[in-house]
Short mmCIF file of C-alpha atoms in Angstrom, two decimals:
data_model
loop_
_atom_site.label_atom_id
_atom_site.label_comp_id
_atom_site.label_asym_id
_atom_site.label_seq_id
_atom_site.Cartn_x
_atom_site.Cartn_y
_atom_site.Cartn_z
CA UNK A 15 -58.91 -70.99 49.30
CA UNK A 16 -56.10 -71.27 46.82
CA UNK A 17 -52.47 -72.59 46.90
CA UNK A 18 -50.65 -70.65 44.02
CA UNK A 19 -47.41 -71.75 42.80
CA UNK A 20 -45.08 -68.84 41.72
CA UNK A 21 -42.20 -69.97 39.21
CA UNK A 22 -38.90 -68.30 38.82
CA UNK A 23 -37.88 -66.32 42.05
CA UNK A 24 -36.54 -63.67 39.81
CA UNK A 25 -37.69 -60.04 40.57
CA UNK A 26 -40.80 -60.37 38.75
CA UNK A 27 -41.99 -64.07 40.72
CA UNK A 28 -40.87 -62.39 43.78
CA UNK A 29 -43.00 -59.64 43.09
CA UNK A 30 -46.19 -61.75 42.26
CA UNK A 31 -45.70 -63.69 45.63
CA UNK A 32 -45.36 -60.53 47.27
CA UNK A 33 -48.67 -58.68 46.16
CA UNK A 34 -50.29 -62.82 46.75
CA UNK A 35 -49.18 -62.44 50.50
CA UNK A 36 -51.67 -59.43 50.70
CA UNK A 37 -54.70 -61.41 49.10
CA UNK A 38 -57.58 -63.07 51.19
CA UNK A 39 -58.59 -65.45 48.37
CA UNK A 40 -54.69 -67.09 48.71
CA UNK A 41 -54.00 -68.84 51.66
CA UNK A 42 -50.49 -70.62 50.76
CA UNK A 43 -47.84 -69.07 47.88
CA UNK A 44 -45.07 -72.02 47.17
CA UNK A 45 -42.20 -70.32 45.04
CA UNK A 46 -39.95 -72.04 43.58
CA UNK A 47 -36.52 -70.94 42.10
CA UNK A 48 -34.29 -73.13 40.07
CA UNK A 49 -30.51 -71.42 41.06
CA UNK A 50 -29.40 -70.84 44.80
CA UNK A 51 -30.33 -67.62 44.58
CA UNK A 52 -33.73 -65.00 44.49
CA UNK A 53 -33.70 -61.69 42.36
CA UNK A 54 -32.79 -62.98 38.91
CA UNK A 55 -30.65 -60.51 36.95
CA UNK A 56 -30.92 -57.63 40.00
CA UNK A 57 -27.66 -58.70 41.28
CA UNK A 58 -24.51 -56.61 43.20
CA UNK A 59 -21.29 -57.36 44.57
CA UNK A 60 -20.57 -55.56 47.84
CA UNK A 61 -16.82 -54.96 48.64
CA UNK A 62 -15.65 -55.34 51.77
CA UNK A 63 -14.40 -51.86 51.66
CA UNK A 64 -17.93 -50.07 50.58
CA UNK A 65 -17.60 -50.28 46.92
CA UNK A 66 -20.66 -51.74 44.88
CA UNK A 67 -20.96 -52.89 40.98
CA UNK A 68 -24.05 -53.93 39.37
CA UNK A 69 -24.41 -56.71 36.88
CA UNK A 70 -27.69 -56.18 35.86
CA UNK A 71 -30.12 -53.37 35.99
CA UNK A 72 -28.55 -50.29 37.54
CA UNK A 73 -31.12 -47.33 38.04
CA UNK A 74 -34.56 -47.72 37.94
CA UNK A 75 -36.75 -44.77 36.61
CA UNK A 76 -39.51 -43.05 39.43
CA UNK A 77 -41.44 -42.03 36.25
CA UNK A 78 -45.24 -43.15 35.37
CA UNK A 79 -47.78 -45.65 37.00
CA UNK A 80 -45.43 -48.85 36.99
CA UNK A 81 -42.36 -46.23 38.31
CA UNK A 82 -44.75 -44.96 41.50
CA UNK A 83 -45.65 -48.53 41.49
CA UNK A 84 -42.46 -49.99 42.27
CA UNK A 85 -41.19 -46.95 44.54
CA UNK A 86 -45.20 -47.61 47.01
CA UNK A 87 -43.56 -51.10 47.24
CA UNK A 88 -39.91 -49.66 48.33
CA UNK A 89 -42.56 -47.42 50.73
CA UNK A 90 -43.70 -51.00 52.24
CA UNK A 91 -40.40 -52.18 52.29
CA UNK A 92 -39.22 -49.81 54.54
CA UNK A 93 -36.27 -48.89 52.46
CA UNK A 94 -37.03 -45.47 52.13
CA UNK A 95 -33.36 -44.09 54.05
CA UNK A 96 -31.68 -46.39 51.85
CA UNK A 97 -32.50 -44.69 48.13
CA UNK A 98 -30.17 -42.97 46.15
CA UNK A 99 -31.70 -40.68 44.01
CA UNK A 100 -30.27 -38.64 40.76
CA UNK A 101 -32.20 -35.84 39.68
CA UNK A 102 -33.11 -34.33 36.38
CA UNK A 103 -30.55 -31.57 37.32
CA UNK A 104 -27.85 -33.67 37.62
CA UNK A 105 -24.96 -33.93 35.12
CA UNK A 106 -25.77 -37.94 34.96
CA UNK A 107 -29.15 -36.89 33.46
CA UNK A 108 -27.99 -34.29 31.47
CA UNK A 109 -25.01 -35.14 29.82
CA UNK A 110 -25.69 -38.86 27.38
CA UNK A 111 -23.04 -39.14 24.79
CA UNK A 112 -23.17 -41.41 21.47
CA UNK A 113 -19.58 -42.97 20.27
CA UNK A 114 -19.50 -42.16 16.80
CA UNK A 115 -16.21 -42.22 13.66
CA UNK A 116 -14.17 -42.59 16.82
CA UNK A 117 -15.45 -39.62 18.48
CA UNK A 118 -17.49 -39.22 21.54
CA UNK A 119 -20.58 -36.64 20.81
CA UNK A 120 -22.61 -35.08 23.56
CA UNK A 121 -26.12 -35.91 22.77
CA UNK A 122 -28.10 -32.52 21.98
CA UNK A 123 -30.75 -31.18 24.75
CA UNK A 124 -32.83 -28.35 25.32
CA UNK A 125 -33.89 -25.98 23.16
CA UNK A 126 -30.84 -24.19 22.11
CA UNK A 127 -29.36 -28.03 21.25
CA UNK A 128 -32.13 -28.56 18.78
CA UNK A 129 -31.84 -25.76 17.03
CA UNK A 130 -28.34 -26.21 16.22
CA UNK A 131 -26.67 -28.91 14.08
CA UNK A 132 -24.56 -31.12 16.70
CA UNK A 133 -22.68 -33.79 15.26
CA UNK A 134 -23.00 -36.66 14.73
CA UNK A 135 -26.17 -35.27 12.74
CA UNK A 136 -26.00 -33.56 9.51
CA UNK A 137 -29.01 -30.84 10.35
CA UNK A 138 -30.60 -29.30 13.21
CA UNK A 139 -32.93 -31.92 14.62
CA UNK A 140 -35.85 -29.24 14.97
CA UNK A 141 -36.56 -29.97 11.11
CA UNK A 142 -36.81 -33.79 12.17
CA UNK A 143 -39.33 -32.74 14.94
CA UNK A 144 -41.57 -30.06 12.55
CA UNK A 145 -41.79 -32.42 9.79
CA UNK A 146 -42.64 -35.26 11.97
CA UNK A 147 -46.41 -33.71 12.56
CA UNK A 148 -47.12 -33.70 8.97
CA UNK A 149 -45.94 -37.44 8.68
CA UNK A 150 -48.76 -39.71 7.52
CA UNK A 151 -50.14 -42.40 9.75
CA UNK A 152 -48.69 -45.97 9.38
CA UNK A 153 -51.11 -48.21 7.96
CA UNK A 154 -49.92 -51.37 9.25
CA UNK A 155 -50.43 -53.15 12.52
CA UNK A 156 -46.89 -53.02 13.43
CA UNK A 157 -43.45 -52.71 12.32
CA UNK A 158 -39.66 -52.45 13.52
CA UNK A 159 -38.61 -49.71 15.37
CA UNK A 160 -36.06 -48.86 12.62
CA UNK A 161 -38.72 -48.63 10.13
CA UNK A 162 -40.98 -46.25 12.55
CA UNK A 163 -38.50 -43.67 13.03
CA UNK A 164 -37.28 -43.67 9.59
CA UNK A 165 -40.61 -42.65 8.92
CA UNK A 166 -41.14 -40.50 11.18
CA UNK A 167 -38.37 -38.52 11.89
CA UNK A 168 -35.64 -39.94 9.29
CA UNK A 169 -32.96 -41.99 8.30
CA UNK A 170 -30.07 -40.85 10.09
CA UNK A 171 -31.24 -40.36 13.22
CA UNK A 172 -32.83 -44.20 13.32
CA UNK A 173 -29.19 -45.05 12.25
CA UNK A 174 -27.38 -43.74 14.87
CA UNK A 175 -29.55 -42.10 17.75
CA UNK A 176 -32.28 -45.14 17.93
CA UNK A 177 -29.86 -47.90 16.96
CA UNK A 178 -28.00 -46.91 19.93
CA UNK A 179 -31.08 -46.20 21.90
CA UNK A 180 -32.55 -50.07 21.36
CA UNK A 181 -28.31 -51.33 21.87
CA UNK A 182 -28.55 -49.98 24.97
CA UNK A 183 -32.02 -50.30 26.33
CA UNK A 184 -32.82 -54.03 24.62
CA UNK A 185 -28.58 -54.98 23.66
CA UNK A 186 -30.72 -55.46 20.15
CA UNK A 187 -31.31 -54.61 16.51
CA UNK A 188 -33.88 -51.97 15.98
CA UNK A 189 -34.27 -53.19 12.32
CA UNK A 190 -36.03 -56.27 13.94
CA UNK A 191 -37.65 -55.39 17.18
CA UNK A 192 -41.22 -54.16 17.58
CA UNK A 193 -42.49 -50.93 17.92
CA UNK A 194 -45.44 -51.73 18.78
CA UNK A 195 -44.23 -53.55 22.14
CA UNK A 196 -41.00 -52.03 22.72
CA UNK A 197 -41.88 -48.45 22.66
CA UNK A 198 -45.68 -49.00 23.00
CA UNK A 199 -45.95 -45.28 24.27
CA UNK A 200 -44.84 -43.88 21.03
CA UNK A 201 -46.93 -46.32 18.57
CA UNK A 202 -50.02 -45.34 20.36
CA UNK A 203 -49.14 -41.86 19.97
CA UNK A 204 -49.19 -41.86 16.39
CA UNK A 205 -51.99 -44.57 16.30
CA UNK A 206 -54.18 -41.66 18.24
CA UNK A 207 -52.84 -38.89 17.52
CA UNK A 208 -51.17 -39.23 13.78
CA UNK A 209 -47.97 -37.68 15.18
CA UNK A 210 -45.78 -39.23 18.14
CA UNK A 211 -44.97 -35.20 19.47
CA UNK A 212 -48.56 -34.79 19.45
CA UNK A 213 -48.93 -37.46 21.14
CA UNK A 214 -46.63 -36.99 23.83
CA UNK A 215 -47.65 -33.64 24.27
CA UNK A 216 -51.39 -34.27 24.57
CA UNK A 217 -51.43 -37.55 25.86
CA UNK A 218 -52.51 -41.26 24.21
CA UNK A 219 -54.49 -42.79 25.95
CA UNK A 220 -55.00 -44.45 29.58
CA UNK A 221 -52.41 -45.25 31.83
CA UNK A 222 -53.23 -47.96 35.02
CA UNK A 223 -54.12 -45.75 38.11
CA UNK A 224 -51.93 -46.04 41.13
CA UNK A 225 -52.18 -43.56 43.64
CA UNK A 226 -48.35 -42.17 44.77
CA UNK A 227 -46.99 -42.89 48.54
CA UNK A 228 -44.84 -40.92 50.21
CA UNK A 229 -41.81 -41.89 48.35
CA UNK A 230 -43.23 -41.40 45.36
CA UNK A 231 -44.66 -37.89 46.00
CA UNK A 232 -40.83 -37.01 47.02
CA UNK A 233 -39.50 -38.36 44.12
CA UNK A 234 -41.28 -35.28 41.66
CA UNK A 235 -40.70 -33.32 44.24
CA UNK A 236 -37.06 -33.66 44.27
CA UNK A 237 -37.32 -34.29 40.34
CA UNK A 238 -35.73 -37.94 39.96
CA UNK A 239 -34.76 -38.73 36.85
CA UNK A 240 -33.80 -42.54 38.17
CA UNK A 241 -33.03 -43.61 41.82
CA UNK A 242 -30.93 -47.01 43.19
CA UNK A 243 -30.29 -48.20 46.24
CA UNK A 244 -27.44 -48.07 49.18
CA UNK A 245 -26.26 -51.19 49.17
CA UNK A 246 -27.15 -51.98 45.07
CA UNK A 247 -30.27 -52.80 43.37
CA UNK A 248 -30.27 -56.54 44.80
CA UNK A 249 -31.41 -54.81 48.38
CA UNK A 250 -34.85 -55.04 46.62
CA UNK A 251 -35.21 -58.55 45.87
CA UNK A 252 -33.72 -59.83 49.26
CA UNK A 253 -36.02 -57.24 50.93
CA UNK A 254 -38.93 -58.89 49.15
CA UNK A 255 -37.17 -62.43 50.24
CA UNK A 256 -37.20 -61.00 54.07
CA UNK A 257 -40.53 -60.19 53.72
CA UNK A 258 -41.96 -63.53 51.91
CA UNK A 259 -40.58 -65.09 55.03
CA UNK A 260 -41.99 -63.65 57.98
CA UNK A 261 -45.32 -63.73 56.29
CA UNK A 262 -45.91 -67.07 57.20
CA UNK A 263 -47.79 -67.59 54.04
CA UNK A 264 -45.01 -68.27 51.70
CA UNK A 265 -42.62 -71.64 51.17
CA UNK A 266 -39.64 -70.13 49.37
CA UNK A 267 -37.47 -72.75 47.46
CA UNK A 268 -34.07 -72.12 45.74
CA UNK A 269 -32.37 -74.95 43.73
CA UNK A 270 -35.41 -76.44 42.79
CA UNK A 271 -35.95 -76.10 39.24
CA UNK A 272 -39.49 -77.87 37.68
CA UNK A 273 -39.01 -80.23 35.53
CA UNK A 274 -42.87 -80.80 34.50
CA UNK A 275 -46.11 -79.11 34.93
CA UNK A 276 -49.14 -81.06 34.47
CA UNK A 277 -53.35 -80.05 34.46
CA UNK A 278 -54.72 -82.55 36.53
CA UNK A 279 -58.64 -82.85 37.31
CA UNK A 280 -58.92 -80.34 39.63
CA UNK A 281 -55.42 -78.60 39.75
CA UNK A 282 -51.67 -78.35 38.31
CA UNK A 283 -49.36 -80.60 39.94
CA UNK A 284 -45.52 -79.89 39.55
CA UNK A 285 -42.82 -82.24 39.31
CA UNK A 286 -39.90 -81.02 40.81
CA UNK A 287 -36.37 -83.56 41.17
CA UNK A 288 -37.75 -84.73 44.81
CA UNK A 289 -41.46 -84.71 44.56
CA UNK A 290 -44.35 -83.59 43.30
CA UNK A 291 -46.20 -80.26 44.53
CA UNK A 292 -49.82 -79.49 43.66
CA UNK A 293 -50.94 -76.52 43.33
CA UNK A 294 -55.02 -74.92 41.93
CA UNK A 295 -53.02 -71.65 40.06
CA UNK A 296 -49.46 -71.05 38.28
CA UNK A 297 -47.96 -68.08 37.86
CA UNK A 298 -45.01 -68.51 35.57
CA UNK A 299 -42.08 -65.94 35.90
CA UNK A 300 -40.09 -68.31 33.99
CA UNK A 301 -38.34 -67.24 30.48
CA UNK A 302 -40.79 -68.11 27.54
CA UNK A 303 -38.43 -70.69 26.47
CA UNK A 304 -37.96 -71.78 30.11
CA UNK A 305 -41.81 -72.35 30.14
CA UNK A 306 -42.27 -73.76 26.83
CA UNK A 307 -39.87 -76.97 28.48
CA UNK A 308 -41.83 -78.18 31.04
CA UNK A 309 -45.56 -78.34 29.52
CA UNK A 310 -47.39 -80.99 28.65
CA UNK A 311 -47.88 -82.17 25.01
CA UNK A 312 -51.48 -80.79 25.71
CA UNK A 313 -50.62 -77.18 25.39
CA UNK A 314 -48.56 -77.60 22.09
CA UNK A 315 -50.14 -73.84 20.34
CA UNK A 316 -48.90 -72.30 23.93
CA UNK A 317 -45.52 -73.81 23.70
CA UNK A 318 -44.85 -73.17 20.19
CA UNK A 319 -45.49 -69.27 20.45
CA UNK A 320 -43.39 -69.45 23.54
CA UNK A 321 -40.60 -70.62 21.81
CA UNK A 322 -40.71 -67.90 19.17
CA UNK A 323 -39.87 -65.62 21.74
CA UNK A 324 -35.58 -65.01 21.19
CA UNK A 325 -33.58 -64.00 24.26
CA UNK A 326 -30.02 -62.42 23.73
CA UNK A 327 -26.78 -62.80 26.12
CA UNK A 328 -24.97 -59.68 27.31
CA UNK A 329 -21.06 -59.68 28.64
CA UNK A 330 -21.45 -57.39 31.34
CA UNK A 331 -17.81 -56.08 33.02
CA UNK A 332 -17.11 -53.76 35.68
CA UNK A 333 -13.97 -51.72 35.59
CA UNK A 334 -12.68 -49.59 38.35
CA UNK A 335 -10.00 -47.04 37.56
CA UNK A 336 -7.79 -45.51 40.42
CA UNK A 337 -8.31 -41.41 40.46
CA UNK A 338 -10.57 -39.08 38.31
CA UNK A 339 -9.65 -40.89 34.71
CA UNK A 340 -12.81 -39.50 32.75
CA UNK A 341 -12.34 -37.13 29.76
CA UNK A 342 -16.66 -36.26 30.09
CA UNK A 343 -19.19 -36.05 33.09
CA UNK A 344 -22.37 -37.90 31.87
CA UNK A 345 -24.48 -41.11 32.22
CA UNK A 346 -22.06 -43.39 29.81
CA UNK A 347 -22.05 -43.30 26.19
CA UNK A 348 -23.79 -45.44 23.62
CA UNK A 349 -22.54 -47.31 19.97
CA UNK A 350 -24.55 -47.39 17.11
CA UNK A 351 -24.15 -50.97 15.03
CA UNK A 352 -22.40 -49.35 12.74
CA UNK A 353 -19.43 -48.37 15.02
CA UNK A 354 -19.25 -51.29 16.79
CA UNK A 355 -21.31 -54.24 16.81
CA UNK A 356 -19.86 -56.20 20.09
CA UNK A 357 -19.42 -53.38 22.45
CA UNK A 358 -22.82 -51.72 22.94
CA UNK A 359 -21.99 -48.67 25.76
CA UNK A 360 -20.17 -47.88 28.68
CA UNK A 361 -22.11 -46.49 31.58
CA UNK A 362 -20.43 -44.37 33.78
CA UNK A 363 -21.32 -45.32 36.84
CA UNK A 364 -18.84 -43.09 39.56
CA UNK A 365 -20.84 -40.24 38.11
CA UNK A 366 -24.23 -41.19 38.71
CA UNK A 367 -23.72 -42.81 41.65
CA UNK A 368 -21.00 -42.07 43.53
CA UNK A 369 -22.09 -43.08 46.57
CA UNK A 370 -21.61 -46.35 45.47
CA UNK A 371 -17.21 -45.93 45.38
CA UNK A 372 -15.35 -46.97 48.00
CA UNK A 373 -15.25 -44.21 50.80
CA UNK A 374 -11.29 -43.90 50.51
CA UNK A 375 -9.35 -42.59 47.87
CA UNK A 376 -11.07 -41.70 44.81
CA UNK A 377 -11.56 -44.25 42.01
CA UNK A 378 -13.85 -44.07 38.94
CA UNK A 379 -16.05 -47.47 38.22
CA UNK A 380 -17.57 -48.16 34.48
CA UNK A 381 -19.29 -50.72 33.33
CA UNK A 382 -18.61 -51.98 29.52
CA UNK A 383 -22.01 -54.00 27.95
CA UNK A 384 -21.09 -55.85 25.09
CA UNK A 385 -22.94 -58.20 22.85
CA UNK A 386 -26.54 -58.46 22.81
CA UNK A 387 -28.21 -59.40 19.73
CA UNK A 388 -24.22 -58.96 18.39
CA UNK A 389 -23.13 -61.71 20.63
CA UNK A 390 -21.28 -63.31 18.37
CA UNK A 391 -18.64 -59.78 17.58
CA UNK A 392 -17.64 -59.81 21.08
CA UNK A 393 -15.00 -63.13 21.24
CA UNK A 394 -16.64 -65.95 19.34
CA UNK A 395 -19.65 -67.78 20.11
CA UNK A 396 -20.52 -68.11 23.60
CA UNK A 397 -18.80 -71.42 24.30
CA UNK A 398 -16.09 -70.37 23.09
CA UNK A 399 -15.82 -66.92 23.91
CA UNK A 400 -13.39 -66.43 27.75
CA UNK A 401 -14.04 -63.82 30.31
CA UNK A 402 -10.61 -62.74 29.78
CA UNK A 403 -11.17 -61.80 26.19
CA UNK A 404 -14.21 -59.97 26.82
CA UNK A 405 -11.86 -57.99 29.46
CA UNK A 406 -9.37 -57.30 27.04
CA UNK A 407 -12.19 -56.21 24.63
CA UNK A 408 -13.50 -54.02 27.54
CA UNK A 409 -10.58 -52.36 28.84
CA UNK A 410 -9.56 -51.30 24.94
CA UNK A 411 -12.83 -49.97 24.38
CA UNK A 412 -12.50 -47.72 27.04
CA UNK A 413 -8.85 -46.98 26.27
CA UNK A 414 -9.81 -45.85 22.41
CA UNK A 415 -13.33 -44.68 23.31
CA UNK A 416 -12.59 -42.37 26.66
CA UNK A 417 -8.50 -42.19 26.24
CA UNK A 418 -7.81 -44.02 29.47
CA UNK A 419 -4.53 -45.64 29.48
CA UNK A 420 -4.13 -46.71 33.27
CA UNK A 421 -5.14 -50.40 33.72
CA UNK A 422 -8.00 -51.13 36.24
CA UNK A 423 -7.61 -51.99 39.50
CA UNK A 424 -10.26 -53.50 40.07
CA UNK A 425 -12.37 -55.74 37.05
CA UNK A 426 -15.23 -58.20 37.27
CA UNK A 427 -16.69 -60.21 33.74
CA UNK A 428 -20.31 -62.26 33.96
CA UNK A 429 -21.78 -63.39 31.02
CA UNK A 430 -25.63 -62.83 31.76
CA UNK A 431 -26.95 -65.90 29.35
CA UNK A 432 -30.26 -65.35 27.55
CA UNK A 433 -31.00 -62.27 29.94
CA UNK A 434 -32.99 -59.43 27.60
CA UNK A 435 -35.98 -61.21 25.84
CA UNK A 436 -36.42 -59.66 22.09
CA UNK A 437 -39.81 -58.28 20.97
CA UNK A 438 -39.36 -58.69 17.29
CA UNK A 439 -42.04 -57.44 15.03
CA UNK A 440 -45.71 -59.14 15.65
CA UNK A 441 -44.85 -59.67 19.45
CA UNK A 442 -48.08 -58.34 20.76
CA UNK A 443 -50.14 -60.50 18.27
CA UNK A 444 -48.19 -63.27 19.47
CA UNK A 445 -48.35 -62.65 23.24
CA UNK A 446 -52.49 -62.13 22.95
CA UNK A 447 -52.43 -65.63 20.84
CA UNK A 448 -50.97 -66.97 24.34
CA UNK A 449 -53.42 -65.57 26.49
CA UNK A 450 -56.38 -66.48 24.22
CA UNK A 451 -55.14 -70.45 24.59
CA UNK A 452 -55.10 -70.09 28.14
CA UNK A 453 -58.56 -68.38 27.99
CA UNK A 454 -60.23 -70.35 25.80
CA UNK A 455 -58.57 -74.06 27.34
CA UNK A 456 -59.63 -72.48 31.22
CA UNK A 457 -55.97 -72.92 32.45
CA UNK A 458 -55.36 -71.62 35.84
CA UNK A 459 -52.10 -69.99 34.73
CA UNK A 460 -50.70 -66.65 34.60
CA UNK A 461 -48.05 -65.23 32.95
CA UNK A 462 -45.84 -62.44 34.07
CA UNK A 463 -41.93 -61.32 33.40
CA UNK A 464 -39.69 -59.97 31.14
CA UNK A 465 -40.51 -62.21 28.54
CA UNK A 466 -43.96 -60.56 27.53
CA UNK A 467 -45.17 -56.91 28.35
CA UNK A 468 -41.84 -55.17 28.86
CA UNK A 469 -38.34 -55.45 30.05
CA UNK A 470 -37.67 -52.80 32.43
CA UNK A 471 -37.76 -53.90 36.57
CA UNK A 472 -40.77 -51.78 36.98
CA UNK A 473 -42.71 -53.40 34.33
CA UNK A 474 -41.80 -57.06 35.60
CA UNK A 475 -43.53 -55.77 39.05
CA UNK A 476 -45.95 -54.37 37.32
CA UNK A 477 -46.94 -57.42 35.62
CA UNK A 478 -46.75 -59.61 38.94
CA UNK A 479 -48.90 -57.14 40.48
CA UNK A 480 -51.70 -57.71 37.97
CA UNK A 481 -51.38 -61.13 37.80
CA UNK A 482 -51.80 -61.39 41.20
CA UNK A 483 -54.53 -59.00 41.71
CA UNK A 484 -56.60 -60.86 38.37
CA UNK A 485 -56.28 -63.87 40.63
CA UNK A 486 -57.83 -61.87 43.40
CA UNK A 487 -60.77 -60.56 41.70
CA UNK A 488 -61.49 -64.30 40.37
CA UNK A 489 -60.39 -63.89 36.81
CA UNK A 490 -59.20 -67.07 36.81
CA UNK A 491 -56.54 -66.66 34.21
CA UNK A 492 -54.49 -64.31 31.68
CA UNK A 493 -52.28 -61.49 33.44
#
């Protein structure tokens, strides 16, 4: 019977202690969180008068095995009353704009919108998509996104439309980011298939099998393009908190970061600032970095691919504008580099979620993302950079981007340090070189998070899930 120590109570340890608590082989799960706080960077302030603003991840997306996945657990939760959903229907999924020569352009859709040439873009983006089936095969094992859709589907729209794309999804540079791990749908598409529309439209290969509960069988029903939650995304995590506790299996710790990790004999034990903790399996939600700190001099090749692995800091502010102030219904729009390096998009969140406004009076909340990978652009470097420059920066860029002249009523800045990790090109080789240490050296330790197999909140559950479950079927290591 095992005790398993869970590091990091961040939304992906939280998860892994979660899907523990439903394992025979696991009698005890001790996680342990270094702030005061579970969920990581799922975090929302309530107002006291209803509003909510999210400084993190805002919708999650019902789509796939890891999206039915994460919506079963919501199921389990009980938080099924408390979704908001947005549907492919809705103007929030219809309408995405790019920012681009000081000009916001609807991004094209359907049919009708590839047939016709919509600026920013010089041609109809059909002749990207025909061409792109007779593109040769890429040779090599993997390569930056940039250089992939260059390739296959041309310059200008991996300048602007995927430069944007990887600001906004990864706040980094597609010219040095992965391919191969960020968009790992698309690579094997054109490693199967020869052609990534071939590929999505006859399928690449095997996805994990998980069988859709009842939310997840509403959710096509009802079409979802993404879904959040009454009260903000951070319901989730404290859910999962709730939960942990009245299991009776689980010690949850806050402010109790680890300062060493050690193989012992017969287990790990864990030094922590008042104690030691021993424990016969790890699973480490912890940043790479984060990780790479606190072992032993004993699992140097581990800790010296772990610290390859670059994280970026994104200057996240929420505006609120009194009355109707937008110019465009849509999602939010999206900056390529070349526009403007420290402000990456502004999501417009009153639109896809208005439920989340205050009930009185109507007021229109958007959030401004700046930095990234660009850091640097948006006020100095991050010492010296204050969160009332990056509100000046933010309320000007949605002055000269959206023509709103009103000053907010309402504004909140946090600086989310080293949040996004960056899969730059050879990630994959270097996350399998990982594994195969732990493998071949028989370390009970797992890991899981954003850090390796993907960045979205569903594929952080996703990878506690598995971890947790390899535990369970006696695979004594690698997630």
């Amino acid at each position: 019977m095992k005790t398993v120590a869970v590091l990091g109570g961040g939304i992906a340890g939280l998860a892994a202690s979660y899907y523990l608590c439903r394992s025979p082989q696991v009698t005890k799960v001790i996680l342990l969180e270094s702030s005061s706080r579970v969920g990581g960077w799922l975090s929302s302030t309530r107002r006291p008068d209803g509003a909510v603003f999210e400084h993190g991840p805002r919708g999650i997306r019902p789509a796939g095995a890891v999206g039915r996945n994460t919506l079963n657990m919501v199921d389990d939760l009980g938080l099924q009353d408390e979704i908001v959903p947005v549907s492919y229907s809705h103007v929030a999924s219809k309408n995405r704009y790019l920012y681009v020569n000081k000009k916001l352009h609807k991004m094209p859709s359907g049919i009708r919108g590839l047939l016709q040439t919509v600026p920013p873009f010089s041609r109809p983006l059909l002749f990207n998509l025909v061409k792109e089936i007779l593109v040769k095969k890429g040779q090599e094992d993997d390569e930056t996104i940039h250089s992939f859709f260059c390739r296959r589907l041309g310059k200008e729209f991996a300048d602007i439309a995927v430069d944007s794309l990887c600001r906004g999804v990864f706040a980094g540079d597609c010219r040095k980011l992965s391919v191969r791990s960020c968009f790992p749908l698309l690579y094997n598409a054109e490693q199967r298939r020869g052609s990534v529309l071939l590929g999505m439209m006859l399928g690449s290969g095997t996805a994990p099998v998980v069988p859709p509960g009842p939310l997840a069988l509403r959710s096509v029903k009802e079409s979802w393009a993404q879904w959040s939650l009454r009260r903000g995304v951070e319901s989730l995590p404290e859910s999962i908190a709730e939960l942990l506790q009245r299991s009776g299996k689980v010690e949850l710790h806050t402010d109790a970061p680890v300062k060493e990790i050690h193989p012992s004999a017969s287990d790990w034990k864990i030094r922590l600032e008042d104690g030691l903790i021993s424990a016969d399996h790890i699973i480490s939600a912890l940043p790479a970095k984060a990780l790479s700190s606190v072992l032993p001099s004993s699992c140097l090749p581990l800790t010296q691919r772990l610290m390859e692995i670059e994280t970026v800091t994104v200057a996240v502010v929420n505006l609120e504008y009194e009355g109707s102030v937008l110019p465009v219904e849509g999602f939010g729009h999206l900056l390529p580099s070349s526009e403007d390096q420290a402000v990456l998009g502004v999501v417009y969140d009153s639109v896809a979620f208005p439920q989340h406004n205050r009930p009185t009076g109507e007021t229109t909340r958007l959030t401004v993302m700046m930095g990234g990978a660009w850091f640097h652009r948006a006020g100095g470097s991050l010492g010296a950079v204050t969160q009332g420059d990056l509100l000046s920066r933010a309320t000007e860029a949605v002055r000269d981007h959206l023509d709103v002249t009103a000053a907010p009523i309402w504004s909140h800045v946090e600086i989310q340090k080293d949040c996004i990790p960056q899969y730059y090109e050879g990630h994959a080789q270097r996350v399998e070189s990982m594994r195969n240490f732990i493998k071949k050296e028989n370390l009970p330790l797992s890991l899981i998070g954003s850090s390796y197999d993907g960045v979205s909140v569903n594929d952080v559950i996703f990878s506690g899930r598995t971890a947790a479950e390899e535990l369970d079927s006696g695979s004594n290591c690698h997630n």
